[in-house]
CSV table of C-alpha atoms in Angstrom, one decimal:
chain,number,residue,atom,x,y,z
A,467,MET,CA,4.0,-5.2,-9.1
A,468,LYS,CA,4.0,-6.8,-5.4
A,469,ILE,CA,6.7,-9.7,-5.2
A,470,GLU,CA,3.7,-11.6,-4.1
A,471,LYS,CA,1.3,-11.2,-6.9
A,472,LEU,CA,4.7,-11.1,-9.7
A,473,ALA,CA,5.2,-14.8,-8.3
A,474,THR,CA,1.7,-15.7,-8.7
A,475,ALA,CA,1.5,-14.3,-12.1
A,476,LEU,CA,4.5,-16.3,-13.2
A,477,SER,CA,3.2,-19.5,-11.4
A,478,ALA,CA,-0.2,-19.0,-13.3
A,479,ALA,CA,1.8,-18.6,-16.9
A,480,ALA,CA,3.6,-21.7,-16.1
A,481,ILE,CA,0.5,-23.7,-15.5
A,482,ALA,CA,-1.2,-22.2,-18.4
A,483,ALA,CA,2.0,-23.2,-20.4
A,484,ALA,CA,1.5,-26.8,-19.3
A,485,PHE,CA,-2.2,-27.1,-20.8
A,486,ILE,CA,-1.7,-25.2,-23.6
A,487,PHE,CA,1.3,-27.5,-24.6
A,488,PRO,CA,-0.4,-30.8,-23.2
A,489,GLY,CA,2.4,-33.3,-25.0
A,490,ALA,CA,6.1,-31.4,-23.3
A,491,ALA,CA,4.1,-32.2,-20.2
A,492,SER,CA,2.9,-35.7,-20.9
A,493,ALA,CA,6.2,-36.2,-22.3
A,494,GLN,CA,8.3,-34.9,-19.7
A,495,SER,CA,5.2,-36.6,-17.2
A,496,LYS,CA,5.6,-33.4,-14.9
A,497,PHE,CA,1.6,-32.7,-14.8
A,498,GLN,CA,0.5,-35.7,-14.9
A,499,CYS,CA,-0.6,-37.8,-11.9
A,500,GLU,CA,0.6,-41.1,-11.0
A,501,PRO,CA,-1.9,-43.6,-11.3
A,502,GLY,CA,-4.7,-43.1,-8.6
A,503,GLU,CA,-3.0,-40.4,-7.5
A,504,THR,CA,-6.5,-38.8,-5.6
A,505,TYR,CA,-7.9,-35.6,-4.3
A,506,VAL,CA,-10.2,-34.3,-3.0
A,507,MET,CA,-12.2,-30.9,-2.2
A,508,ASN,CA,-14.3,-31.1,1.4
A,509,VAL,CA,-16.8,-28.7,2.3
A,510,MET,CA,-19.2,-27.9,4.7
A,511,VAL,CA,-23.4,-28.4,3.6
A,512,SER,CA,-22.3,-30.5,1.5
A,513,ALA,CA,-25.7,-30.7,-1.0
A,514,HIS,CA,-25.8,-26.9,-0.9
A,515,PRO,CA,-25.9,-26.3,-4.7
A,516,TYR,CA,-23.0,-24.1,-4.7
A,517,TRP,CA,-20.3,-26.9,-4.5
A,518,VAL,CA,-21.2,-27.9,-8.0
A,519,PRO,CA,-20.4,-25.9,-10.3
A,520,VAL,CA,-16.9,-25.5,-8.3
A,521,TYR,CA,-16.2,-29.7,-8.2
A,522,GLN,CA,-16.8,-29.6,-12.0
A,523,GLY,CA,-13.8,-26.8,-12.4
A,524,PHE,CA,-12.0,-29.3,-9.8
A,525,LYS,CA,-12.7,-32.5,-12.1
A,526,GLN,CA,-12.2,-31.0,-15.6
A,527,ALA,CA,-8.7,-29.5,-14.1
A,528,ALA,CA,-7.8,-33.5,-13.1
A,529,GLU,CA,-9.0,-35.1,-15.9
A,530,ALA,CA,-7.2,-32.9,-17.9
A,531,MET,CA,-3.7,-33.8,-15.8
A,532,GLY,CA,-5.2,-37.7,-15.6
A,533,CYS,CA,-5.8,-37.4,-12.0
A,534,GLU,CA,-8.2,-39.0,-9.7
A,535,THR,CA,-11.1,-36.9,-7.8
A,536,ALA,CA,-13.5,-37.4,-4.1
A,537,PHE,CA,-16.3,-35.0,-3.2
A,538,SER,CA,-16.1,-34.7,0.4
A,539,GLY,CA,-17.4,-32.8,4.0
A,540,THR,CA,-20.3,-32.5,5.8
A,541,PRO,CA,-24.1,-31.8,4.8
A,542,ASP,CA,-24.5,-30.0,8.7
A,543,TYR,CA,-23.9,-26.2,9.3
A,544,ASP,CA,-21.1,-27.4,11.8
A,545,ILE,CA,-17.7,-27.1,12.4
A,546,THR,CA,-17.0,-30.1,14.5
A,547,LYS,CA,-18.7,-31.9,11.6
A,548,GLN,CA,-16.6,-31.0,8.7
A,549,ILE,CA,-13.3,-31.2,11.2
A,550,ALA,CA,-14.5,-35.0,11.1
A,551,SER,CA,-15.3,-35.5,7.7
A,552,PHE,CA,-11.7,-33.2,6.6
A,553,GLU,CA,-10.1,-36.2,9.6
A,554,GLN,CA,-11.5,-39.0,7.2
A,555,ASP,CA,-10.2,-37.3,4.4
A,556,LEU,CA,-7.0,-37.6,5.8
A,557,VAL,CA,-6.7,-41.4,6.9
A,558,LYS,CA,-6.5,-42.4,3.3
A,559,GLN,CA,-4.1,-40.4,2.2
A,560,PRO,CA,-5.2,-38.4,-1.2
A,561,ALA,CA,-2.4,-36.4,-2.7
A,562,GLY,CA,-4.3,-32.9,-1.5
A,563,ILE,CA,-7.3,-31.4,-0.2
A,564,LEU,CA,-8.9,-28.5,-1.6
A,565,LEU,CA,-10.9,-27.2,1.8
A,566,HIS,CA,-13.7,-24.4,2.3
A,567,PRO,CA,-13.4,-23.8,6.1
A,568,MET,CA,-16.6,-23.4,7.0
A,569,GLN,CA,-14.7,-20.9,10.1
A,570,SER,CA,-10.7,-20.0,9.9
A,571,ASP,CA,-9.0,-20.8,13.5
A,572,PRO,CA,-10.7,-24.4,14.3
A,573,PHE,CA,-9.0,-25.6,10.9
A,574,ILE,CA,-5.6,-24.6,12.0
A,575,GLU,CA,-4.3,-27.3,12.9
A,576,PRO,CA,-6.2,-29.9,11.7
A,577,ILE,CA,-4.6,-28.5,8.3
A,578,ASP,CA,-1.1,-27.8,9.6
A,579,ARG,CA,-1.3,-31.6,11.0
A,580,ALA,CA,-2.4,-33.1,7.1
A,581,ILE,CA,0.8,-30.6,5.6
A,582,ASP,CA,3.4,-32.2,7.8
A,583,GLY,CA,1.7,-35.2,7.1
A,584,GLY,CA,2.1,-35.4,3.3
A,585,VAL,CA,-1.1,-34.0,2.4
A,586,GLU,CA,-1.3,-31.0,0.6
A,587,VAL,CA,-4.0,-28.4,1.4
A,588,VAL,CA,-5.3,-25.7,-0.5
A,589,THR,CA,-8.6,-22.8,0.4
A,590,PHE,CA,-11.4,-21.5,-1.2
A,591,ALA,CA,-13.9,-19.3,-1.0
A,592,ALA,CA,-13.4,-18.9,2.6
A,593,ASP,CA,-9.8,-19.3,4.8
A,594,SER,CA,-7.9,-20.2,7.4
A,595,PRO,CA,-5.3,-17.0,6.9
A,596,LYS,CA,-2.9,-18.5,9.8
A,597,SER,CA,-2.4,-22.3,9.1
A,598,LYS,CA,-0.1,-23.7,6.5
A,599,ARG,CA,-2.5,-24.1,3.9
A,600,THR,CA,-0.3,-23.2,0.7
A,601,ALA,CA,-2.9,-21.1,-1.4
A,602,TYR,CA,-5.8,-19.7,-1.3
A,603,ILE,CA,-8.9,-19.0,-4.4
A,604,THR,CA,-11.1,-17.1,-3.8
A,605,SER,CA,-13.2,-13.6,-5.8
A,606,ASP,CA,-12.3,-10.0,-4.2
A,607,ASN,CA,-15.1,-10.0,-1.5
A,608,LEU,CA,-13.4,-6.4,-1.0
A,609,ALA,CA,-14.6,-5.4,-4.8
A,610,GLU,CA,-18.1,-7.3,-4.2
A,611,ALA,CA,-18.8,-5.4,-1.1
A,612,LYS,CA,-17.6,-1.8,-2.9
A,613,PHE,CA,-19.7,-2.8,-6.1
A,614,ALA,CA,-22.5,-3.3,-3.5
A,615,ALA,CA,-22.3,-0.3,-1.8
A,616,GLU,CA,-22.2,1.5,-5.3
A,617,GLU,CA,-25.2,-0.3,-6.7
A,618,ILE,CA,-27.8,0.3,-4.2
A,619,VAL,CA,-27.0,3.9,-3.7
A,620,LYS,CA,-27.1,4.1,-7.3
A,621,GLN,CA,-30.4,2.3,-6.9
A,622,ILE,CA,-32.1,4.0,-3.9
A,623,GLY,CA,-29.9,7.6,-3.5
A,624,ASP,CA,-27.4,7.9,-1.1
A,625,SER,CA,-29.8,9.1,1.9
A,626,ALA,CA,-31.8,6.4,2.3
A,627,GLU,CA,-32.0,3.4,5.1
A,628,TYR,CA,-30.2,-0.1,4.4
A,629,ALA,CA,-29.6,-3.7,6.7
A,630,VAL,CA,-27.1,-5.9,6.3
A,631,LEU,CA,-27.6,-10.2,6.8
A,632,GLU,CA,-24.9,-11.8,8.0
A,633,ASN,CA,-23.1,-14.9,9.2
A,634,PRO,CA,-20.3,-14.1,11.6
A,635,GLY,CA,-17.4,-16.8,11.6
A,636,GLN,CA,-17.0,-17.5,7.7
A,637,SER,CA,-14.2,-15.4,6.5
A,638,ASN,CA,-15.9,-14.7,2.9
A,639,HIS,CA,-19.4,-13.9,4.7
A,640,ASP,CA,-17.7,-11.9,7.2
A,641,LEU,CA,-15.6,-9.5,4.7
A,642,ARG,CA,-18.4,-8.8,2.5
A,643,VAL,CA,-20.8,-7.6,5.4
A,644,THR,CA,-18.1,-5.4,7.4
A,645,ALA,CA,-16.4,-3.8,3.8
A,646,LEU,CA,-19.5,-2.6,3.0
A,647,LEU,CA,-20.8,-1.0,6.4
A,648,SER,CA,-17.3,0.7,5.9
A,649,TYR,CA,-17.6,1.7,2.3
A,650,MET,CA,-21.0,3.2,3.2
A,651,GLU,CA,-19.7,5.3,6.0
A,652,GLU,CA,-17.1,6.6,4.1
A,653,HIS,CA,-18.0,7.3,1.2
A,654,PHE,CA,-21.8,7.5,1.6
A,655,PRO,CA,-22.1,9.1,5.0
A,656,ASN,CA,-26.2,9.7,4.5
A,657,MET,CA,-27.1,6.6,4.2
A,658,LYS,CA,-28.4,5.5,7.9
A,659,LEU,CA,-28.2,1.6,8.8
A,660,VAL,CA,-30.5,0.6,10.8
A,661,GLY,CA,-30.3,-3.0,10.8
A,662,ARG,CA,-27.9,-6.0,11.0
A,663,GLN,CA,-28.6,-9.5,12.5
A,664,ALA,CA,-26.8,-13.1,11.9
A,665,THR,CA,-28.5,-15.4,9.9
A,666,ASN,CA,-26.1,-17.6,9.4
A,667,GLN,CA,-27.1,-19.0,6.2
A,668,ASP,CA,-30.8,-20.1,7.7
A,669,SER,CA,-33.5,-19.2,5.4
A,670,ASN,CA,-35.8,-19.0,8.0
A,671,ALA,CA,-34.3,-17.3,10.5
A,672,ALA,CA,-33.4,-14.9,7.7
A,673,TYR,CA,-37.1,-14.6,7.0
A,674,ARG,CA,-37.8,-14.0,10.8
A,675,ALA,CA,-35.1,-11.0,10.8
A,676,THR,CA,-35.8,-9.4,7.8
A,677,ALA,CA,-39.2,-9.1,8.9
A,678,SER,CA,-38.3,-7.7,12.2
A,679,ILE,CA,-36.0,-5.6,10.5
A,680,LEU,CA,-38.9,-4.4,8.6
A,681,GLN,CA,-41.5,-3.8,10.7
A,682,ALA,CA,-39.3,-1.8,12.8
A,683,ASN,CA,-37.8,0.7,9.7
A,684,PRO,CA,-41.1,1.1,7.3
A,685,ASN,CA,-38.8,3.2,5.2
A,686,LEU,CA,-36.2,0.7,4.1
A,687,GLY,CA,-34.4,0.9,1.3
A,688,ALA,CA,-31.8,-2.1,0.6
A,689,LEU,CA,-30.6,-5.2,2.1
A,690,TRP,CA,-27.1,-6.6,1.8
A,691,ILE,CA,-27.1,-10.1,2.1
A,692,PRO,CA,-23.5,-12.1,1.9
A,693,GLU,CA,-24.5,-15.2,0.8
A,694,ALA,CA,-27.8,-17.0,-1.5
A,695,GLY,CA,-29.7,-19.4,1.5
A,696,SER,CA,-30.3,-16.4,3.9
A,697,ALA,CA,-31.0,-14.1,0.6
A,698,GLU,CA,-34.6,-17.0,0.4
A,699,GLY,CA,-35.5,-16.3,3.5
A,700,ALA,CA,-35.2,-12.4,3.6
A,701,VAL,CA,-36.9,-11.9,-0.4
A,702,ALA,CA,-40.0,-13.8,0.8
A,703,ALA,CA,-40.3,-11.9,4.0
A,704,VAL,CA,-40.0,-8.5,2.0
A,705,LEU,CA,-42.9,-9.9,-0.8
A,706,GLU,CA,-45.3,-11.3,1.9
A,707,ALA,CA,-44.9,-6.8,3.4
A,708,LYS,CA,-45.4,-5.9,-0.1
A,709,ALA,CA,-42.5,-3.7,0.6
A,710,ASP,CA,-40.7,-1.7,-1.9
A,711,VAL,CA,-36.9,-3.1,-0.6
A,712,LEU,CA,-33.8,-3.3,-3.0
A,713,ILE,CA,-32.4,-7.0,-2.5
A,714,MET,CA,-28.8,-7.5,-3.6
A,715,HIS,CA,-26.9,-10.2,-2.4
A,716,ALA,CA,-23.4,-13.1,-2.9
A,717,ASP,CA,-23.4,-16.3,-4.4
A,718,VAL,CA,-26.9,-17.8,-6.2
A,719,THR,CA,-28.9,-20.9,-5.7
A,720,PRO,CA,-31.4,-21.9,-7.6
A,721,THR,CA,-34.5,-20.4,-5.9
A,722,THR,CA,-32.6,-16.8,-5.6
A,723,LEU,CA,-32.1,-17.0,-9.5
A,724,GLU,CA,-36.1,-17.7,-10.0
A,725,HIS,CA,-36.7,-14.5,-7.9
A,726,ILE,CA,-34.3,-12.6,-10.2
A,727,LYS,CA,-35.8,-13.6,-13.2
A,728,ALA,CA,-38.9,-12.3,-11.4
A,729,GLY,CA,-37.7,-8.9,-10.6
A,730,ASN,CA,-37.9,-9.7,-6.6
A,731,ILE,CA,-34.4,-9.8,-6.3
A,732,HIS,CA,-32.2,-7.0,-7.9
A,733,MET,CA,-29.3,-8.7,-8.7
A,734,ALA,CA,-26.6,-11.5,-7.4
A,735,LEU,CA,-22.5,-11.3,-7.5
A,736,ASN,CA,-21.6,-14.9,-8.0
A,737,PRO,CA,-17.9,-16.1,-7.6
A,738,ASN,CA,-16.4,-17.5,-11.1
A,739,GLN,CA,-17.4,-21.1,-9.4
A,740,GLY,CA,-15.9,-23.2,-12.3
A,741,MET,CA,-12.6,-21.1,-12.2
A,742,GLN,CA,-12.6,-21.5,-8.9
A,743,GLY,CA,-12.6,-25.2,-8.6
A,744,PHE,CA,-9.9,-25.6,-11.8
A,745,MET,CA,-7.3,-23.1,-10.1
A,746,GLY,CA,-8.1,-24.6,-6.9
A,747,PHE,CA,-7.0,-27.8,-8.3
A,748,VAL,CA,-4.2,-26.7,-10.1
A,749,SER,CA,-2.8,-25.1,-7.1
A,750,LEU,CA,-3.3,-27.8,-5.5
A,751,PHE,CA,-1.3,-30.5,-7.5
A,752,MET,CA,1.3,-28.0,-7.5
A,753,ALA,CA,2.0,-28.4,-4.1
A,754,ALA,CA,2.0,-31.6,-3.8
A,755,HIS,CA,4.4,-31.6,-7.0
A,756,SER,CA,6.7,-29.0,-6.0
A,757,GLU,CA,9.6,-30.8,-6.6
A,758,ILE,CA,8.9,-29.6,-10.0
A,759,PHE,CA,9.4,-26.0,-9.1
A,760,ASP,CA,12.6,-24.4,-8.3
A,761,PRO,CA,11.8,-21.0,-7.2
A,762,PHE,CA,15.1,-17.8,-6.4
A,763,ASN,CA,14.4,-17.9,-2.9
A,764,ASP,CA,15.4,-19.3,0.5
A,765,TYR,CA,12.3,-22.4,0.1
A,766,LYS,CA,15.7,-25.1,0.6
A,767,VAL,CA,17.1,-23.6,3.6
A,768,SER,CA,13.7,-22.5,5.1
A,769,GLY,CA,12.2,-26.2,4.3
A,770,TYR,CA,8.6,-24.9,3.7
A,771,ASN,CA,6.9,-25.7,0.4
A,772,PRO,CA,8.2,-23.4,-2.7
A,773,VAL,CA,4.2,-23.5,-3.8
A,774,GLN,CA,3.1,-20.9,-1.9
A,775,ILE,CA,0.1,-18.2,-3.3
A,776,PRO,CA,-1.2,-16.0,-1.0
A,777,TYR,CA,-4.3,-15.3,-3.0
A,778,VAL,CA,-5.9,-16.3,-6.4
A,779,ASP,CA,-8.4,-13.9,-7.8
A,780,ASN,CA,-11.3,-16.6,-9.6
A,781,GLY,CA,-13.3,-13.4,-10.7
A,782,PHE,CA,-17.4,-12.8,-9.8
A,783,SER,CA,-20.2,-12.7,-12.0
A,784,VAL,CA,-23.3,-10.0,-11.9
A,785,ILE,CA,-26.1,-11.9,-12.4
A,786,THR,CA,-29.5,-9.5,-13.5
A,787,LYS,CA,-32.9,-10.6,-15.0
A,788,GLU,CA,-30.9,-10.3,-18.4
A,789,ASN,CA,-28.5,-12.8,-17.8
A,790,ALA,CA,-30.1,-14.6,-15.7
A,791,ASP,CA,-30.6,-17.6,-18.0
A,792,SER,CA,-26.9,-18.3,-18.0
A,793,PHE,CA,-26.8,-19.2,-14.3
A,794,ASP,CA,-29.4,-22.0,-14.5
A,795,LEU,CA,-27.7,-24.6,-12.7
A,796,ASN,CA,-29.7,-27.5,-13.9
A,797,ALA,CA,-29.0,-26.6,-17.5
A,798,TYR,CA,-25.6,-26.8,-17.2
A,799,MET,CA,-25.2,-30.3,-15.1
A,800,GLU,CA,-27.1,-31.5,-18.6
A,801,GLY,CA,-25.1,-34.4,-19.4
A,802,ARG,CA,-22.8,-33.8,-16.5
A,803,ASP,CA,-21.5,-36.0,-14.2
A,804,PRO,CA,-22.5,-34.7,-10.6
A,805,SER,CA,-20.2,-37.6,-8.8
């Protein structure tokens, strides 16, 4: 077992113990927030339904530890506006921010400045690995791509045409696409990539791109899409063309869920959003309260935060027609406070 994986496992065990034995944690006041101690979750396209279960998990962990939370970000798909919202969060001096960075490199300086100023930052779903962020929570994008490639071949054979839509610049989406292409090339060399177009989570752009790919490639067998917004446009184009194309995508929205139920989309690979938010909060709290942790390493002389978690896999679910009802967001949110 690699050292970083062992460290992560041990940290997770310690965190779990605090939740399993809350009385002991409360008595020592180590896993409890001070009054008013607040943690923020910051995203782009803030109205996207993906964030709802993530924030619910974030809040559930916070409530268990007596902490306050806030949801923040920008409604736009705009890196400049997301960074501006992040800067506004910093002004309020929260204890930490769980961040989904739209792009990796533009967030390096803001994240580093936040941490240098005493505000801890953990990334989730997408990363800024060159920054000082203390942890990264995500599903295994390589495993998702491998699963998607093998399922496509299982359904349409290993000598067929396929295409991908993509969202360049967002780390997890990039990996979902590039890993699938690499896996196909290595394991199924007779599979032919006939289309690769950037749609940037825009359903209208995805509709146009898919229609164009279909027109140029009437024998198209499958589409792989790294997120659900583009899948909404792609399935509309496939249905309009009355084409027999297997569609698989990552994430899920209420719209794509209905298409899965109807059999128009084969399946979706959906990160465990609740665990993403829950472990995101726990990692963030530990980073902000690193004084309770004294590991066997050189952190005291090197000066870095001892809570370093390079990667936590929150897992992913395979959504099919058979289990789609379990992913009904409206049903999940009944009786829950969305704010």
